[in-house]
C-alpha atoms as a PDB file:
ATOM      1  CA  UNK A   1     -33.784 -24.861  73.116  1.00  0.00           C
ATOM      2  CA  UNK A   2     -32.724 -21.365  73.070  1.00  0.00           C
ATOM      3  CA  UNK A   3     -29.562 -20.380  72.176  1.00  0.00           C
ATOM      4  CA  UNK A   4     -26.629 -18.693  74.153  1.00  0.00           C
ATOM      5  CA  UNK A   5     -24.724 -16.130  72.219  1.00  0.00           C
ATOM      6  CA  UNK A   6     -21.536 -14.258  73.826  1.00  0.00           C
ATOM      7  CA  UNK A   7     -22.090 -10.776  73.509  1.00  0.00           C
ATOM      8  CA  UNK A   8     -19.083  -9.036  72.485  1.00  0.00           C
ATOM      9  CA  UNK A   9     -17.077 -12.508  73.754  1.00  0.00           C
ATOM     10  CA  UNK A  10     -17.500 -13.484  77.101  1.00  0.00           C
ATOM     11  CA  UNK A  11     -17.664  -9.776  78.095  1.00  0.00           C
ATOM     12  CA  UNK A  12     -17.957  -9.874  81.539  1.00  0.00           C
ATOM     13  CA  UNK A  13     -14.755 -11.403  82.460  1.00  0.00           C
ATOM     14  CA  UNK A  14     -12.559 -10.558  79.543  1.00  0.00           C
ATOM     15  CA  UNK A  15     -12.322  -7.173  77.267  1.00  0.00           C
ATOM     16  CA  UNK A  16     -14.668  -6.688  74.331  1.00  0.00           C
ATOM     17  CA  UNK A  17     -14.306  -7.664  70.905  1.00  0.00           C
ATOM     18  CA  UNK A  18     -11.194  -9.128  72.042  1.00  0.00           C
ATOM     19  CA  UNK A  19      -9.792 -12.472  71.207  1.00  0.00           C
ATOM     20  CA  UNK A  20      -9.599 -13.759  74.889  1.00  0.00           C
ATOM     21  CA  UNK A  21     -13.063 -12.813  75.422  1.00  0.00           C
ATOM     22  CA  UNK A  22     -13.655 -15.003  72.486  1.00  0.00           C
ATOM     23  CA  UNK A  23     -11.770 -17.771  73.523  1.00  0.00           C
ATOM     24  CA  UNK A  24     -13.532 -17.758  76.782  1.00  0.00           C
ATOM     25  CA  UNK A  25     -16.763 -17.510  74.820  1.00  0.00           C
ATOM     26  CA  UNK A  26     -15.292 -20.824  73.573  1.00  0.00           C
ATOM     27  CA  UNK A  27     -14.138 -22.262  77.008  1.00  0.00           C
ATOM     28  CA  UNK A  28     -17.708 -21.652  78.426  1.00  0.00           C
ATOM     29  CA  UNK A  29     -19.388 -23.821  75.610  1.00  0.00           C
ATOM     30  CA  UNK A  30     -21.048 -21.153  74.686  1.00  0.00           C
ATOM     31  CA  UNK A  31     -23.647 -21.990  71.546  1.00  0.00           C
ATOM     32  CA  UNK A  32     -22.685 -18.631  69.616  1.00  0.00           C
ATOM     33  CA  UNK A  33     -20.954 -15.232  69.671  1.00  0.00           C
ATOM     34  CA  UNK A  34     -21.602 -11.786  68.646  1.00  0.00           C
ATOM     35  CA  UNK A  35     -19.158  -8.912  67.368  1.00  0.00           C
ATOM     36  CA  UNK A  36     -18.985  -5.608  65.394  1.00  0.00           C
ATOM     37  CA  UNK A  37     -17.053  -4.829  61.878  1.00  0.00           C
ATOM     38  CA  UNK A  38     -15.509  -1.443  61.106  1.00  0.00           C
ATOM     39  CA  UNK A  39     -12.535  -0.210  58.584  1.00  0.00           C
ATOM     40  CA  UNK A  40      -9.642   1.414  59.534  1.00  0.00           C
ATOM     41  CA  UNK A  41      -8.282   4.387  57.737  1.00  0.00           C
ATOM     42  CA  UNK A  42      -6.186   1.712  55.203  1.00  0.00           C
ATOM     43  CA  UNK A  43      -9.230  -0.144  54.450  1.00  0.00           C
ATOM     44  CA  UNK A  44      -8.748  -3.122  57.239  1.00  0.00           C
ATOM     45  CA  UNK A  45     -11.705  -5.104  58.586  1.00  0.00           C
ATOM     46  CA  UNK A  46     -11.266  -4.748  62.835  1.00  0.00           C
ATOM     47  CA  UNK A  47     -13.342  -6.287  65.149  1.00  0.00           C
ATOM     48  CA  UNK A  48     -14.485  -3.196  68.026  1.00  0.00           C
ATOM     49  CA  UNK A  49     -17.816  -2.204  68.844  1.00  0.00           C
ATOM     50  CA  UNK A  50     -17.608   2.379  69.569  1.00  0.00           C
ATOM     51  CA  UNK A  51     -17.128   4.101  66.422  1.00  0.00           C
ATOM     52  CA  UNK A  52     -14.265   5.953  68.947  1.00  0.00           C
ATOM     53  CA  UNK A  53     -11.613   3.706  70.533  1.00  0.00           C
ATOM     54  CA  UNK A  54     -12.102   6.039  74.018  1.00  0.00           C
ATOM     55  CA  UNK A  55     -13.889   3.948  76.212  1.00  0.00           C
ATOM     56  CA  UNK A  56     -12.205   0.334  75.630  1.00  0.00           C
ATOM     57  CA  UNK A  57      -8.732   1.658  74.737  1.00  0.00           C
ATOM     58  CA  UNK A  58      -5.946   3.947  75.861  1.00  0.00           C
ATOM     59  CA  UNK A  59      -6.426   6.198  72.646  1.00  0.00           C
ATOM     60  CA  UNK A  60      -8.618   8.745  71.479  1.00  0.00           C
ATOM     61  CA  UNK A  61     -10.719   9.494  68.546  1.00  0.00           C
ATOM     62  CA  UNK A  62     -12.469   7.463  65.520  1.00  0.00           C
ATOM     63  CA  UNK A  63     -11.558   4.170  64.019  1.00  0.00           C
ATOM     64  CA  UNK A  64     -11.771   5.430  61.127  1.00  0.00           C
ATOM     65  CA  UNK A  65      -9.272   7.657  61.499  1.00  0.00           C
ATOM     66  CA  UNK A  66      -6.643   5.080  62.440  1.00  0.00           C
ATOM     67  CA  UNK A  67      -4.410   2.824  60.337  1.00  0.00           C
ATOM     68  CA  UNK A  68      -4.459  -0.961  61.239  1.00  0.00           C
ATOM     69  CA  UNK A  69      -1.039  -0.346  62.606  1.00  0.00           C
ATOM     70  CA  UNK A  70      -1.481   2.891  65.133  1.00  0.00           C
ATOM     71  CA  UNK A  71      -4.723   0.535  66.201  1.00  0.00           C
ATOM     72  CA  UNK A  72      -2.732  -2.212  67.377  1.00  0.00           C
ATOM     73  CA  UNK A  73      -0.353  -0.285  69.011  1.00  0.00           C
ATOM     74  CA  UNK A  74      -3.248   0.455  71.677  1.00  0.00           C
ATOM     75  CA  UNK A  75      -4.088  -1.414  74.810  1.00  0.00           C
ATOM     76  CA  UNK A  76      -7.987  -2.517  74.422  1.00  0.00           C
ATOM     77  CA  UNK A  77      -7.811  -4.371  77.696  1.00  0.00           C
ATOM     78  CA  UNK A  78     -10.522  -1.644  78.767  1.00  0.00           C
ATOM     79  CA  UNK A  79      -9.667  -1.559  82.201  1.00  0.00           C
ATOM     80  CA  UNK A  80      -8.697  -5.049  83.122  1.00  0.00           C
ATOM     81  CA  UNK A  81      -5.509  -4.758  84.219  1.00  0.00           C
ATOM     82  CA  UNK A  82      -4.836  -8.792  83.769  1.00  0.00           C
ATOM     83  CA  UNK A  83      -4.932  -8.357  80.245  1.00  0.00           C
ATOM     84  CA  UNK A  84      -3.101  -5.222  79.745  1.00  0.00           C
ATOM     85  CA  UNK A  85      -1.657  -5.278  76.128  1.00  0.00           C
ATOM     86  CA  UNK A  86      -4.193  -6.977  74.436  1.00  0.00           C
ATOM     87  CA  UNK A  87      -4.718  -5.965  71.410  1.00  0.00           C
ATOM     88  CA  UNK A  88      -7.842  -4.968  68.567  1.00  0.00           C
ATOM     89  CA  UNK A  89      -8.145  -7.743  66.460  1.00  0.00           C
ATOM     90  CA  UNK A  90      -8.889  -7.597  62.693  1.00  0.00           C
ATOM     91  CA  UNK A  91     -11.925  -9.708  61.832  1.00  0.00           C
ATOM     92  CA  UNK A  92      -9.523 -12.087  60.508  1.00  0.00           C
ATOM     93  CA  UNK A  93      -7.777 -12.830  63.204  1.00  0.00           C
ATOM     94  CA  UNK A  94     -11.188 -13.420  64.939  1.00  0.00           C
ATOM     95  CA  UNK A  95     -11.866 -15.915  62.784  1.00  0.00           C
ATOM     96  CA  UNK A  96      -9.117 -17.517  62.964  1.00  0.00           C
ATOM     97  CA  UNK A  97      -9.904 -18.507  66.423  1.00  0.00           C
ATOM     98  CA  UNK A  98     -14.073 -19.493  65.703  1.00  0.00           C
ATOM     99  CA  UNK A  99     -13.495 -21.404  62.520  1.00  0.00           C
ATOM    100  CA  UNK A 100     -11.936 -24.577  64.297  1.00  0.00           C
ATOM    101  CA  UNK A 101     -15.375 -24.570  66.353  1.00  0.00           C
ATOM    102  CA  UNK A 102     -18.825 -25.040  65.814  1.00  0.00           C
ATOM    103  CA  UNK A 103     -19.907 -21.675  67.388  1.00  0.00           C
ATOM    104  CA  UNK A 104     -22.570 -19.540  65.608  1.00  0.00           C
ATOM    105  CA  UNK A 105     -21.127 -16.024  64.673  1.00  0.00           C
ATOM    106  CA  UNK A 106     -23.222 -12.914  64.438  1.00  0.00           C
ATOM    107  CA  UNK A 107     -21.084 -10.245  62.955  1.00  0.00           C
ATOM    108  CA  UNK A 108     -22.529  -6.616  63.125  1.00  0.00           C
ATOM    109  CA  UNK A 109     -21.717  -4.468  60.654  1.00  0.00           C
ATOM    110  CA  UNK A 110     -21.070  -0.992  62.595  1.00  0.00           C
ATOM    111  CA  UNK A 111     -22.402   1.264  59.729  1.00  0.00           C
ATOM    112  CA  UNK A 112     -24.734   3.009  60.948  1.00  0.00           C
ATOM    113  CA  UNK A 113     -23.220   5.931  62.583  1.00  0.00           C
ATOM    114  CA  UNK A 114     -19.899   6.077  60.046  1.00  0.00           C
ATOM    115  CA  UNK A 115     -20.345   5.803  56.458  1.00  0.00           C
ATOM    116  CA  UNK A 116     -17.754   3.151  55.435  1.00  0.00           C
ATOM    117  CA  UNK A 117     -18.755   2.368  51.862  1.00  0.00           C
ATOM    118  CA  UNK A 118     -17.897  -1.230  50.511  1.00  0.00           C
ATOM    119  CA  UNK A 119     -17.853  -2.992  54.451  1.00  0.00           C
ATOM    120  CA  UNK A 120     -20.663  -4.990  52.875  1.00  0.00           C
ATOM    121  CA  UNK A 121     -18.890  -6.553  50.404  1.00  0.00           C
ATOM    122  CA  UNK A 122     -15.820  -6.761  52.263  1.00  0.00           C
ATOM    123  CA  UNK A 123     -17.441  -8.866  55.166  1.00  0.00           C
ATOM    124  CA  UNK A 124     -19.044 -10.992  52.673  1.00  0.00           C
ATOM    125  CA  UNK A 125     -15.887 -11.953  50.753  1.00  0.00           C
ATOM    126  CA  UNK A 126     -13.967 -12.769  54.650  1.00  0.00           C
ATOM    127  CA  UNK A 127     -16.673 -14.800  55.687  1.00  0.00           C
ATOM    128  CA  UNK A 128     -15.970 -16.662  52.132  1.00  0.00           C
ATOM    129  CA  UNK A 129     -12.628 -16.805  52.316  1.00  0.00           C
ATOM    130  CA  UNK A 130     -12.530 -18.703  55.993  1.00  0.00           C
ATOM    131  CA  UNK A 131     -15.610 -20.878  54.445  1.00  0.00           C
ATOM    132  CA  UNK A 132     -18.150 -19.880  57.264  1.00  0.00           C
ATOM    133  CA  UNK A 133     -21.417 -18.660  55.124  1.00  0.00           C
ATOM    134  CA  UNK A 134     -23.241 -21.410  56.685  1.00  0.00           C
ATOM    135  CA  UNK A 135     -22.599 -20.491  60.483  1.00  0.00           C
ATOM    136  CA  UNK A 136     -22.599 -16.844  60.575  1.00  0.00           C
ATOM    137  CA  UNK A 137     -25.647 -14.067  60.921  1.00  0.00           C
ATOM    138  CA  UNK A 138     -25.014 -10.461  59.057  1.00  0.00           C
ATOM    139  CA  UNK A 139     -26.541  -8.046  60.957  1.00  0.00           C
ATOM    140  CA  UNK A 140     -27.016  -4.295  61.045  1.00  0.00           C
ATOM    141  CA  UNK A 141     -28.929  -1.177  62.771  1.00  0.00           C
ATOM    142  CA  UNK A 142     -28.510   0.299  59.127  1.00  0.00           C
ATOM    143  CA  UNK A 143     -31.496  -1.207  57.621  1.00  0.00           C
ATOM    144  CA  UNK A 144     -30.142  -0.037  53.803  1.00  0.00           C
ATOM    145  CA  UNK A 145     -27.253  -1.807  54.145  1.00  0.00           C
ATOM    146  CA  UNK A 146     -29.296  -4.883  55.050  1.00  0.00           C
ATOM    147  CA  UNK A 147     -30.631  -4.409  51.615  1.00  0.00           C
ATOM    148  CA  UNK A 148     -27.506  -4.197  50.028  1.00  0.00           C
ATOM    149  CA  UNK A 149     -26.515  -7.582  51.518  1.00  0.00           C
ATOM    150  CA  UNK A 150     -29.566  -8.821  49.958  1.00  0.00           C
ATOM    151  CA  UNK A 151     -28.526  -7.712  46.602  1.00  0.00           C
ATOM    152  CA  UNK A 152     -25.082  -9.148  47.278  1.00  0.00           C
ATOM    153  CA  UNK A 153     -26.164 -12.374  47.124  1.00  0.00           C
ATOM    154  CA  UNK A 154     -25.091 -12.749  50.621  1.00  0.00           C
ATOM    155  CA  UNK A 155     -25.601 -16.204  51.479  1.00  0.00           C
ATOM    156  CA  UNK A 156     -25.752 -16.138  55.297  1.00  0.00           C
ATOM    157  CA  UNK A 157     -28.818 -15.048  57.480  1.00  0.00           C
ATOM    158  CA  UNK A 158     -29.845 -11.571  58.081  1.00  0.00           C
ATOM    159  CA  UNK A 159     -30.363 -10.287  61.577  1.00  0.00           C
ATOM    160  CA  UNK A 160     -32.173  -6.750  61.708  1.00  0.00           C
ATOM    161  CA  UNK A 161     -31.404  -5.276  64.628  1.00  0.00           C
ATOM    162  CA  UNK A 162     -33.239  -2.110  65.757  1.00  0.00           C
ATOM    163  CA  UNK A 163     -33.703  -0.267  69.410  1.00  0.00           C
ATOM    164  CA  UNK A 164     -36.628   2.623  68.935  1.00  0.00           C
ATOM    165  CA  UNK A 165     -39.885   0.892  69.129  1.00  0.00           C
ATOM    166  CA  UNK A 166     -41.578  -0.069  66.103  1.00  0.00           C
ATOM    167  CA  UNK A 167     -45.413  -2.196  65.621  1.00  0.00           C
ATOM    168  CA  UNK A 168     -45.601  -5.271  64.634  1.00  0.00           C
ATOM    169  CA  UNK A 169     -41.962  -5.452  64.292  1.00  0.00           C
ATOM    170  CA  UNK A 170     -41.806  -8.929  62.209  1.00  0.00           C
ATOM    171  CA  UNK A 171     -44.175  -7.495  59.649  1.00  0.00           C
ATOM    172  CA  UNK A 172     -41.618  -4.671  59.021  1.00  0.00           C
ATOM    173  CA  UNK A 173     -39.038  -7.210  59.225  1.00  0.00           C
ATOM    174  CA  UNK A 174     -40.518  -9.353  56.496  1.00  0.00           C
ATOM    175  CA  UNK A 175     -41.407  -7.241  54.330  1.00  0.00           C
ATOM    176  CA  UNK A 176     -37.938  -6.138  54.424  1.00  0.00           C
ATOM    177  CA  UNK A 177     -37.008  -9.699  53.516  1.00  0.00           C
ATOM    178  CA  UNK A 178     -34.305 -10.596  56.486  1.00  0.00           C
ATOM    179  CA  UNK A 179     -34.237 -13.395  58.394  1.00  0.00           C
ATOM    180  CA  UNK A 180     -34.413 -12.557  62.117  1.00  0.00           C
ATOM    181  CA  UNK A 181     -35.689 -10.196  64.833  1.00  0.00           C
ATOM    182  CA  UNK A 182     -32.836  -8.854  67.028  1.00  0.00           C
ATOM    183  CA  UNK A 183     -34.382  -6.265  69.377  1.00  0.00           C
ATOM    184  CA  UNK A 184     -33.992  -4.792  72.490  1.00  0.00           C
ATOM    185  CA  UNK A 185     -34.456  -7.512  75.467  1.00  0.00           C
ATOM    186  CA  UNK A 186     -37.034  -4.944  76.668  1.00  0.00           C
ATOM    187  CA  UNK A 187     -39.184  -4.872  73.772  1.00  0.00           C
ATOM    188  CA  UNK A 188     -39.785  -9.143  73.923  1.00  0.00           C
ATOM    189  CA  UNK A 189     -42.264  -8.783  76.693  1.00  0.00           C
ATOM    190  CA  UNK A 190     -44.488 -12.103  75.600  1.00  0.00           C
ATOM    191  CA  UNK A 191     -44.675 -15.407  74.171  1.00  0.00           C
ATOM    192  CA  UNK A 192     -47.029 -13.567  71.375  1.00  0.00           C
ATOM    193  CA  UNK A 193     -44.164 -11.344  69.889  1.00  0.00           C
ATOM    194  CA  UNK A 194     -42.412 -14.828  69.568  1.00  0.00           C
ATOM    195  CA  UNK A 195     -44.972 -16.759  67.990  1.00  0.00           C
ATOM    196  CA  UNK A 196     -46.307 -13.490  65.640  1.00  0.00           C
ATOM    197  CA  UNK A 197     -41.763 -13.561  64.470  1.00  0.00           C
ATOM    198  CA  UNK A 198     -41.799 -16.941  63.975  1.00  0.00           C
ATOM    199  CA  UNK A 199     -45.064 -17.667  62.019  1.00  0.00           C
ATOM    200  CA  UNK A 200     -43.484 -14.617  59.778  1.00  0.00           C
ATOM    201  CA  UNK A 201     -40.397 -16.976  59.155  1.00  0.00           C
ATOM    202  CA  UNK A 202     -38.181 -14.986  61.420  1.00  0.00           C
ATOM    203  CA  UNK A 203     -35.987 -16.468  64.666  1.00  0.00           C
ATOM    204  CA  UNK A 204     -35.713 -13.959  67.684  1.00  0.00           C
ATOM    205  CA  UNK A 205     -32.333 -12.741  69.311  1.00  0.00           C
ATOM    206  CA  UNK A 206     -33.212 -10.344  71.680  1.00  0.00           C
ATOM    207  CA  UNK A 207     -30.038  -8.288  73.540  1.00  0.00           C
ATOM    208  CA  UNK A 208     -28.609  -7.945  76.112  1.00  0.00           C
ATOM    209  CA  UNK A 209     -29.872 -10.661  78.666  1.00  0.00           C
ATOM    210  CA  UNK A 210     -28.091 -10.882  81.663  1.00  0.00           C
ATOM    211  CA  UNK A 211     -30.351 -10.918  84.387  1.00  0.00           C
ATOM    212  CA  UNK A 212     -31.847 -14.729  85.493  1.00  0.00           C
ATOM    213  CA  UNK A 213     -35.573 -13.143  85.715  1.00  0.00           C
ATOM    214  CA  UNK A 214     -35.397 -12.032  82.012  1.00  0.00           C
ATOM    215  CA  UNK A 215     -33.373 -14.947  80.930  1.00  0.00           C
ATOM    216  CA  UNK A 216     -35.943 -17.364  82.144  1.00  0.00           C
ATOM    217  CA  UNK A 217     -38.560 -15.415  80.795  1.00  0.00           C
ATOM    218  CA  UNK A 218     -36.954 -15.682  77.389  1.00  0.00           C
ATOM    219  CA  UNK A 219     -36.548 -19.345  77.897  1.00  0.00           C
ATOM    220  CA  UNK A 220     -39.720 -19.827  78.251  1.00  0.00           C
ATOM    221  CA  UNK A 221     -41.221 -18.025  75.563  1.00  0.00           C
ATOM    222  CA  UNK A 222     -38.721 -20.304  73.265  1.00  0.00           C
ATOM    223  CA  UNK A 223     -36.487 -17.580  71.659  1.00  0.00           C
ATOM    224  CA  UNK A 224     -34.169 -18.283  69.660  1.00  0.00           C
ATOM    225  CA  UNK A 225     -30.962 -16.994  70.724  1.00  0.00           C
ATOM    226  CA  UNK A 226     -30.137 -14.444  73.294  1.00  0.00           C
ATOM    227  CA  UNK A 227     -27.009 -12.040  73.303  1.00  0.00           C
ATOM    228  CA  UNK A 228     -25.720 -12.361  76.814  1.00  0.00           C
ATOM    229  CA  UNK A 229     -22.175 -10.539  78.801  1.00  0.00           C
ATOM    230  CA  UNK A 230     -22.378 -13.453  81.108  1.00  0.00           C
ATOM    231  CA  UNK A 231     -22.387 -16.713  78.580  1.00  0.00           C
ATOM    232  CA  UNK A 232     -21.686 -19.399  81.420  1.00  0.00           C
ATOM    233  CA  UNK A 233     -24.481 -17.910  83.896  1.00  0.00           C
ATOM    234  CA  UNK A 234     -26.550 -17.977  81.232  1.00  0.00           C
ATOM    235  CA  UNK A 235     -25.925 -21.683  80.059  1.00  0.00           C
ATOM    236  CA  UNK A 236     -26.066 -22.807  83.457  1.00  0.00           C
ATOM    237  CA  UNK A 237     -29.068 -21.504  83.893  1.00  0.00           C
ATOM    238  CA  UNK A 238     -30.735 -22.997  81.083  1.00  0.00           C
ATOM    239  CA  UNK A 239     -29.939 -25.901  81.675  1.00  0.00           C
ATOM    240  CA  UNK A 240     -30.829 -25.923  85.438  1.00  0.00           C
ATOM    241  CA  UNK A 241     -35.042 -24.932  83.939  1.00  0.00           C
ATOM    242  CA  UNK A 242     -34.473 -27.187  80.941  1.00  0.00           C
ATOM    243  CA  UNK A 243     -36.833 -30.217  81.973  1.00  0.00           C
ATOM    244  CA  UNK A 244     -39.328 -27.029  82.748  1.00  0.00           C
ATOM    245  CA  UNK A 245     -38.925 -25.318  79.306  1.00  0.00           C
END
């Protein structure tokens, strides 16, 4: 049965990448969630998806350029006004929260835009230190750092993620030796791109699914996962088709 994986949290209905839109991620039963990894200027792991905090805080300018400190001071409730004050949480935090469940976790590493040498190893060691190798997915757009991980010794799945076409996507994927498929929701358009992934060895995430014609699509052409902004539409639609699929 496919997989339902907050996107972000539970995205819709709470602010990104924040830790009430990951505990109603939790609250919705959904099966998984997704979220993005960058360092602050002091070398802190924080859990927010822009490279700029612009468009889901009240600040301006890079991450990167801010301590953990003059982050936390903004409000990343992204125009909900119902959570005004909440905050951008370090991964840490974040985990704190998904560790007492059984939720999946994709974590994206957001280093493909800013360089931010050593996130790699950093992520690795977190996911160690909270004991959660075994339920979380490492993924990236920056297919050398998916390497890296590789030579890391990371021990959870990759996840390549990708959004300019490319043919015969799991060939490129296995070659590159990763685990999983996560592209574009517009680029799984059969049950054949399914079946070539997974006789490769590869599970399929595609992103973003939110709309029930796409969804049920997906369900039927037994992906694995799907990143969704709507987790409880989603699950209650699966399981309304589930004697069908």
């Amino acid at each position: 049965m496919t997989q339902i994986w907050a996107h972000r949290g539970a995205r819709a209905e709470a602010p990104e990448n924040t830790l009430p839109a990951f505990e109603l991620a939790i609250e919705q039963q959904a099966d998984g969630v997704e979220f993005d990894v960058q360092f602050t200027a002091d070398n802190e792991l924080v859990v927010i998806h822009d490279e700029t905090v612009a468009r889901t805080t009240d600040g301006q300018g890079r991450v990167v350029a801010y301590s953990l400190a003059q982050l936390q001071r903004l409000d990343a409730s992204a125009g909900k006004p119902e959570f005004a004050g909440v905050q951008i949480p370090t991964l840490a935090q974040v985990l704190e929260v998904l560790a007492p469940t059984k939720l999946e976790l994709n974590i994206e590493l957001k280093n493909s835009v800013e360089d931010y040498p050593g996130l790699e190893e950093a992520v690795v060691a977190m996911v160690a230190e909270f004991g959660l190798a075994d339920r979380v997915v490492l993924s990236s757009f920056n297919h050398y750092s998916l390497k890296k991980l590789q030579s890391l010794g990371a021990p959870s799945p990759i996840g390549m993620l990708y959004s300019d076409p490319l043919y015969r996507p799991w060939r490129y994927a296995a070659k590159l030796g990763v685990d999983a498929l996560h592209p574009p929701a517009r680029y799984v358009t059969s049950a054949r791109f399914v079946r070539k992934a997974h006789a490769a060895g590869l599970a399929v995430r595609p992103w973003i699914v939110n709309g029930e014609r796409r969804l049920e699509r997906t369900f039927r052409w037994g992906v694995d996962a799907v990143f969704t902004d709507y987790p409880a539409r989603a699950l209650a639609l699966r399981d309304a088709v589930a004697d069908v699929y």
